Amino acid sequence: MAEGPEKVVIIGSGPAGWTAAIYAARANLDPLVFEGAITEENRIKGTLPLGQLALTTEVENYPGFPEGIQGPELMERCRAQAVRFGTRVITDDIVAVDFSRRPFWLKSREGKEVTAHAVIVATGARANYLGLESEERFRNRGVSACAVCDGALPRFRNRPVVVVGGGDSAVEEALYLAKFASKVIVVHRRDKLRASKIMQQRLFANPKVEVKWNRIVVEVLGNDEQGVTGVRLKSTVDDTEEIVECSGMFLAIGHTPNTDFLRGQLELDEKGYIVWKEPFRTVTSVEGVFAAGDVADSYYRQAVTAAGTGCMAALDAERWLSEQGLV
Ligand code: NAP
């Protein structure tokens, strides 16, 4: 039997989710947040509660913290602020929804069912991996999708590391890693980077960086004792292969929005991001369902923009609920 109806349920616990909760709570909407479950599956996927910021270290560009703040601390503080205004939090994932019913129906991984007049989806996005078996074997033992989280670890210091990808993230990660590693080898599948020109210039100017063009990683090499010791590369223009010695492989090959549970329920774009149906509004294809943060934004992807759209989603939800006479 489903509990509810809630006025608003918020799914997700990054800057978008907590900002939506702070605004909804202060508007007396008594929000209920599903912050995600603490499971091994979510750890491996990078979808634990508190989102991607919980996987970073220093955040230097979030306004209000001139000395910087640690990503996990920033998220804990946002959560505490939401709770202070009465937000209720459930540490579980939403795995199924029915947005064709009113009130909307939601089900959690542990089997809890709730109904809600309005829903704010703020489930964010997760880093992509290549999908190799050997990559899986060495996850967190040299294979990482977050240079800022792991780059300063002793295993990478003064040793060569590989970065896979050709976008701004790959360049940013390579430049960051060049501070610690003896050498950074960027492996890109084409002969041109996708990254912006200024980022490319910085990359090419860094003496520690080498780019391996037209190559893909086909195997991560290593052993139980040392973790990653190298990668096997294959050319994308002929069949030649080579082995590059390295202590780590950092993936920067894009992100996937966490929208699997929304397929068939909301309009998503070709990459799976939720589509905002009006400019400067967080409205989705279903009236009463709003989206905030990286789950609907593959472009800006910043903590502060996620927080901004979280605020917008709460205001949009509040106005919509009031227009419908539901609050
Ligand atoms: P992206 O621009 O989509 O780049 C992903 C890169 O990974 C591409 O070079 C792509 O190769 C490669 N790739 C994808 N799948 C691959 C696979 N299976 N095997 C090998 N390579 C693969 O992603 P992003 O770099 O994360 O950037 C996302 C957005 O955030 C962009 O709009 C970017 O400008 C922005 N961003 C900005 C900054 C900044 O300005 N400081 C920093 C980070 C991100 P192809 O090029 O061949 O497709």
Coordinates of C-alpha atoms and ligand atoms in Angstrom, one line a residue:
M1 CA 0.0 0.0 0.0
A2 CA 1.5 3.3 -1.0
E3 CA 2.0 6.1 1.5
G4 CA 1.1 9.7 0.7
P5 CA 0.2 11.7 -1.2
E6 CA 3.2 13.8 -0.5
K7 CA 3.1 17.4 -1.8
V8 CA 6.6 17.0 -3.3
V9 CA 9.1 14.2 -3.5
I10 CA 12.7 15.0 -4.5
I11 CA 14.8 12.2 -6.0
G12 CA 18.5 12.8 -5.7
S13 CA 21.0 14.3 -3.2
G14 CA 23.5 16.5 -5.0
P15 CA 23.4 20.3 -5.0
A16 CA 20.2 20.3 -7.1
G17 CA 18.3 18.0 -4.8
W18 CA 19.3 19.7 -1.6
T19 CA 18.7 23.2 -2.9
A20 CA 15.3 22.1 -4.1
A21 CA 14.6 20.7 -0.7
I22 CA 15.7 23.8 1.1
Y23 CA 13.4 26.0 -1.0
A24 CA 10.5 23.5 -0.8
A25 CA 10.8 23.1 2.9
R26 CA 10.9 26.9 3.5
A27 CA 7.7 27.1 1.3
N28 CA 6.0 24.7 3.6
L29 CA 5.9 21.9 1.1
D30 CA 7.2 19.4 3.6
P31 CA 9.5 17.7 1.0
L32 CA 10.5 14.1 1.1
V33 CA 14.0 13.4 -0.4
F34 CA 15.1 10.0 -1.6
E35 CA 18.8 10.5 -1.3
G36 CA 19.9 7.1 -2.9
A37 CA 21.0 3.9 -1.3
I38 CA 24.4 3.0 0.1
T39 CA 25.1 -0.2 -1.8
E40 CA 28.1 -1.7 -3.5
E41 CA 26.4 -1.4 -6.9
N42 CA 26.0 2.4 -6.4
R43 CA 29.6 2.7 -5.2
I44 CA 30.8 1.0 -8.3
K45 CA 28.5 3.0 -10.6
G46 CA 29.4 6.3 -8.8
T47 CA 25.8 6.9 -7.7
L48 CA 26.1 6.9 -3.9
P49 CA 24.2 9.6 -1.9
L50 CA 25.5 13.2 -2.1
G51 CA 26.4 12.7 -5.8
Q52 CA 29.5 13.5 -7.8
L53 CA 30.7 16.2 -5.4
A54 CA 31.1 13.5 -2.8
L55 CA 33.7 12.0 -5.1
T56 CA 35.8 15.2 -5.4
T57 CA 38.2 16.9 -3.1
E58 CA 38.6 20.7 -3.1
V59 CA 35.8 22.8 -4.6
E60 CA 37.2 26.2 -5.3
N61 CA 34.5 27.8 -7.5
Y62 CA 31.4 27.5 -5.4
P63 CA 30.6 31.1 -4.3
G64 CA 30.8 31.9 -0.6
F65 CA 33.9 29.7 0.1
P66 CA 36.9 31.9 -0.7
E67 CA 39.3 29.4 0.8
G68 CA 37.5 26.5 -1.0
I69 CA 35.6 23.6 0.6
Q70 CA 35.9 19.9 0.3
G71 CA 33.1 18.4 -2.0
P72 CA 31.8 15.9 0.6
E73 CA 31.7 18.6 3.3
L74 CA 29.8 21.0 0.9
M75 CA 27.2 18.3 0.3
E76 CA 26.9 17.4 4.0
R77 CA 26.3 21.0 4.8
C78 CA 23.6 21.3 2.1
R79 CA 21.9 18.2 3.5
A80 CA 22.0 19.6 7.0
Q81 CA 20.5 22.8 5.8
A82 CA 17.6 21.0 4.1
V83 CA 17.1 18.9 7.3
R84 CA 17.1 22.0 9.5
F85 CA 14.0 23.3 7.6
G86 CA 12.2 20.0 8.1
T87 CA 13.1 18.0 5.0
R88 CA 12.6 14.3 5.6
V89 CA 15.2 12.0 4.0
I90 CA 15.1 8.4 3.0
T91 CA 18.3 6.6 2.2
D92 CA 17.1 4.6 -0.7
D93 CA 16.9 4.6 -4.5
I94 CA 13.7 5.2 -6.5
V95 CA 13.7 2.3 -9.0
A96 CA 10.2 2.7 -10.6
V97 CA 7.7 5.5 -11.2
D98 CA 4.3 5.8 -12.8
F99 CA 3.8 9.4 -14.0
S100 CA 0.6 8.5 -15.8
R101 CA -1.3 8.2 -12.5
R102 CA -2.3 11.2 -10.3
P103 CA -1.0 11.5 -7.7
F104 CA 2.3 10.2 -9.1
W105 CA 3.5 6.8 -7.9
L106 CA 7.1 5.9 -6.9
K107 CA 8.7 2.8 -5.6
S108 CA 12.0 2.4 -3.8
R109 CA 14.6 -0.4 -4.1
E110 CA 13.6 -1.6 -0.6
G111 CA 9.9 -1.8 -1.8
K112 CA 8.6 1.4 -0.2
E113 CA 5.8 2.9 -2.3
V114 CA 4.8 6.6 -2.1
T115 CA 2.5 8.9 -4.0
A116 CA 3.2 12.5 -4.7
H117 CA 1.4 15.5 -6.3
A118 CA 4.7 16.9 -7.6
V119 CA 8.1 15.3 -8.2
I120 CA 11.5 16.9 -8.7
V121 CA 14.1 14.6 -10.4
A122 CA 17.7 15.6 -9.4
T123 CA 19.5 12.3 -9.9
G124 CA 22.5 13.7 -11.7
A125 CA 24.9 11.8 -14.0
R126 CA 27.7 9.4 -13.6
A127 CA 31.0 9.0 -15.3
N128 CA 31.3 6.5 -18.2
Y129 CA 33.8 3.6 -18.3
L130 CA 35.1 1.7 -21.4
G131 CA 33.3 -1.5 -20.4
L132 CA 36.4 -3.8 -20.4
E133 CA 36.6 -6.7 -18.0
S134 CA 40.2 -5.8 -17.1
E135 CA 39.1 -2.2 -16.3
E136 CA 36.5 -3.6 -13.9
R137 CA 39.2 -5.7 -12.2
F138 CA 41.4 -2.7 -11.5
R139 CA 38.7 -0.2 -10.5
N140 CA 40.1 1.8 -7.5
R141 CA 43.4 0.0 -7.9
G142 CA 44.6 2.3 -10.6
V143 CA 41.5 2.7 -12.7
S144 CA 39.5 5.9 -11.9
A145 CA 37.0 8.2 -13.5
C146 CA 37.9 11.1 -11.3
A147 CA 41.4 12.6 -11.4
V148 CA 40.6 15.2 -8.8
C149 CA 39.4 12.5 -6.4
D150 CA 42.3 10.1 -6.8
G151 CA 45.1 11.9 -8.7
A152 CA 47.1 12.8 -5.6
L153 CA 47.2 9.3 -4.2
P154 CA 50.8 8.0 -3.6
R155 CA 50.4 5.3 -6.3
F156 CA 50.3 7.9 -9.0
R157 CA 53.0 10.2 -7.7
N158 CA 56.1 10.6 -9.9
R159 CA 54.9 7.7 -12.1
P160 CA 53.3 7.8 -15.6
V161 CA 49.5 7.8 -15.9
V162 CA 47.1 7.4 -18.8
V163 CA 44.1 9.6 -19.5
V164 CA 41.5 8.4 -22.0
G165 CA 39.3 10.9 -23.9
G166 CA 39.6 14.0 -26.0
G167 CA 37.1 16.5 -24.5
D168 CA 37.6 19.3 -22.0
S169 CA 37.3 16.9 -19.1
A170 CA 40.2 14.8 -20.5
V171 CA 42.4 17.8 -20.9
E172 CA 41.4 19.2 -17.5
E173 CA 42.2 15.9 -15.9
A174 CA 45.5 15.5 -17.8
L175 CA 46.7 19.0 -16.7
Y176 CA 45.7 18.2 -13.1
L177 CA 47.5 14.9 -13.1
A178 CA 50.6 16.5 -14.6
K179 CA 51.1 18.1 -11.2
F180 CA 51.7 14.8 -9.6
A181 CA 52.6 12.2 -12.2
S182 CA 56.0 11.9 -13.9
K183 CA 54.2 11.8 -17.3
V184 CA 50.7 12.0 -18.6
I185 CA 49.8 10.0 -21.7
V186 CA 46.5 11.1 -23.3
V187 CA 44.9 8.4 -25.4
H188 CA 42.4 9.6 -27.9
R189 CA 40.5 7.6 -30.5
R190 CA 40.8 10.3 -33.2
D191 CA 43.4 12.7 -34.6
K192 CA 41.7 15.8 -33.2
L193 CA 40.7 16.8 -29.7
R194 CA 37.1 17.8 -29.0
A195 CA 38.3 20.1 -26.2
S196 CA 38.2 23.9 -26.5
K197 CA 41.1 25.6 -28.2
I198 CA 42.4 27.3 -25.0
M199 CA 42.4 24.0 -23.2
Q200 CA 44.2 22.3 -26.1
Q201 CA 46.9 25.0 -26.1
R202 CA 47.5 24.5 -22.4
L203 CA 47.7 20.7 -22.9
F204 CA 50.2 21.0 -25.8
A205 CA 52.3 23.5 -23.8
N206 CA 52.7 21.1 -20.9
P207 CA 56.1 19.2 -21.2
K208 CA 54.8 16.3 -19.1
V209 CA 52.0 15.5 -21.5
E210 CA 52.1 13.2 -24.6
V211 CA 49.1 12.5 -26.8
K212 CA 48.7 9.1 -28.4
W213 CA 46.4 9.8 -31.3
N214 CA 44.1 7.3 -33.1
R215 CA 44.3 4.8 -30.3
I216 CA 41.9 3.0 -28.0
V217 CA 42.7 1.0 -24.8
V218 CA 41.8 -2.6 -25.3
E219 CA 43.2 -4.0 -22.0
V220 CA 44.3 -2.8 -18.6
L221 CA 47.3 -4.7 -17.5
G222 CA 48.3 -5.3 -13.9
N223 CA 48.5 -7.7 -11.0
D224 CA 46.9 -8.2 -7.6
E225 CA 49.9 -6.8 -5.8
Q226 CA 50.6 -3.6 -7.7
G227 CA 47.2 -2.9 -9.3
V228 CA 47.6 -1.3 -12.8
T229 CA 51.0 -1.5 -14.4
G230 CA 50.1 -0.6 -18.0
V231 CA 47.6 -0.5 -20.8
R232 CA 47.5 -2.2 -24.2
L233 CA 46.6 0.2 -27.0
K234 CA 45.2 -0.6 -30.4
S235 CA 45.4 1.7 -33.4
T236 CA 42.1 2.9 -34.9
V237 CA 43.7 3.3 -38.3
D238 CA 45.6 0.0 -38.6
D239 CA 45.8 -3.1 -36.5
T240 CA 49.0 -2.3 -34.6
E241 CA 49.1 -2.6 -30.9
E242 CA 51.5 -1.3 -28.2
I243 CA 51.9 -1.5 -24.4
V244 CA 52.2 1.7 -22.4
E245 CA 53.5 1.4 -18.9
C246 CA 51.6 3.4 -16.3
S247 CA 50.4 3.2 -12.7
G248 CA 46.9 4.3 -13.5
M249 CA 44.2 4.9 -16.1
F250 CA 41.8 7.8 -15.8
L251 CA 38.6 7.8 -17.9
A252 CA 37.2 11.1 -19.2
I253 CA 34.9 9.8 -21.9
G254 CA 31.7 11.6 -20.9
H255 CA 28.8 11.0 -18.5
T256 CA 25.5 9.1 -18.5
P257 CA 22.5 10.7 -16.8
N258 CA 20.8 8.6 -14.1
T259 CA 17.5 8.2 -15.8
D260 CA 17.1 4.4 -16.3
F261 CA 14.1 4.4 -14.1
L262 CA 12.4 7.1 -16.1
R263 CA 12.4 5.4 -19.5
G264 CA 8.9 5.6 -21.0
Q265 CA 7.8 8.0 -18.3
L266 CA 9.4 11.3 -19.3
E267 CA 10.8 12.7 -22.5
L268 CA 14.6 12.1 -22.6
D269 CA 17.1 13.2 -25.3
E270 CA 19.2 10.8 -27.4
K271 CA 21.8 10.6 -24.6
G272 CA 19.1 10.0 -21.9
Y273 CA 19.1 13.5 -20.4
I274 CA 15.7 14.8 -19.3
V275 CA 14.3 17.4 -21.7
W276 CA 13.3 20.8 -20.2
K277 CA 10.2 21.7 -22.2
E278 CA 10.4 25.5 -21.9
P279 CA 13.3 27.9 -21.8
F280 CA 14.3 29.0 -18.3
R281 CA 11.8 26.6 -16.7
T282 CA 12.5 23.2 -15.1
V283 CA 9.3 21.7 -16.5
T284 CA 9.4 18.3 -18.2
S285 CA 7.1 16.5 -20.6
V286 CA 4.8 15.6 -17.6
E287 CA 3.0 18.4 -15.9
G288 CA 3.9 18.3 -12.2
V289 CA 7.3 16.6 -12.7
F290 CA 10.3 19.0 -12.7
A291 CA 14.0 18.3 -13.3
A292 CA 17.1 19.9 -11.9
G293 CA 20.8 19.6 -12.1
D294 CA 23.0 17.4 -14.3
V295 CA 20.2 15.0 -15.1
A296 CA 18.8 17.7 -17.4
D297 CA 22.1 19.5 -18.2
S298 CA 24.9 18.0 -20.2
Y299 CA 26.3 21.4 -20.9
Y300 CA 27.2 23.4 -17.7
R301 CA 27.5 20.6 -15.2
Q302 CA 28.6 22.8 -12.4
A303 CA 27.7 22.6 -8.7
V304 CA 26.4 26.1 -8.7
T305 CA 24.3 25.7 -11.8
A306 CA 22.8 22.5 -10.4
A307 CA 22.0 24.3 -7.2
G308 CA 20.5 27.1 -9.2
T309 CA 18.2 24.8 -11.2
G310 CA 17.3 23.0 -7.9
C311 CA 16.0 26.3 -6.6
M312 CA 14.1 26.9 -9.9
A313 CA 12.5 23.5 -9.7
A314 CA 11.3 24.1 -6.2
L315 CA 9.8 27.5 -7.2
D316 CA 8.2 25.9 -10.3
A317 CA 6.8 23.1 -8.2
E318 CA 5.4 25.4 -5.6
R319 CA 3.7 27.6 -8.2
W320 CA 2.3 24.7 -10.1
L321 CA 0.9 23.0 -6.9
S322 CA -0.7 26.3 -5.9
E323 CA -2.2 26.8 -9.4
Q324 CA -3.7 23.3 -9.2
G325 CA -5.1 24.0 -5.7
L326 CA -3.0 21.2 -4.3
V327 CA -1.4 23.3 -1.5
Ligands
NAP1 P1 32.8 15.1 -24.1 O1 33.0 16.5 -24.6 O2 31.6 14.4 -24.6 O3 34.1 14.3 -24.6 C1 34.2 12.9 -24.4 C2 35.4 12.5 -25.1 O4 35.6 11.1 -24.8 C3 35.5 12.7 -26.6 O5 36.7 13.1 -27.0 C4 35.2 11.3 -27.1 O6 35.8 11.0 -28.3 C5 35.7 10.4 -26.1 N1 35.0 9.1 -25.9 C6 33.7 8.9 -25.7 N2 33.4 7.6 -25.6 C7 34.6 7.0 -25.8 C8 35.0 5.6 -25.8 N3 34.1 4.6 -25.6 N4 36.3 5.3 -26.1 C9 37.2 6.3 -26.2 N5 36.9 7.6 -26.2 C10 35.6 7.9 -26.0 O7 32.8 15.0 -22.5 P2 33.5 15.9 -21.5 O8 34.9 16.2 -21.8 O9 33.2 15.3 -20.2 O10 32.8 17.3 -21.5 C11 31.4 17.4 -21.4 C12 30.9 18.9 -21.4 O11 31.4 19.6 -20.3 C13 31.4 19.6 -22.6 O12 30.5 20.5 -23.0 C14 32.7 20.3 -22.1 O13 33.0 21.5 -22.8 C15 32.2 20.7 -20.7 N6 33.5 20.8 -19.8 C16 34.1 22.0 -19.7 C17 35.2 22.1 -19.0 C18 35.9 23.5 -18.9 O14 35.6 24.3 -19.7 N7 36.9 23.7 -18.0 C19 35.7 21.1 -18.3 C20 35.1 19.8 -18.4 C21 34.0 19.7 -19.1 P3 35.3 11.8 -29.7 O15 35.9 13.2 -29.6 O16 35.9 10.9 -30.8 O17 33.8 11.8 -29.7

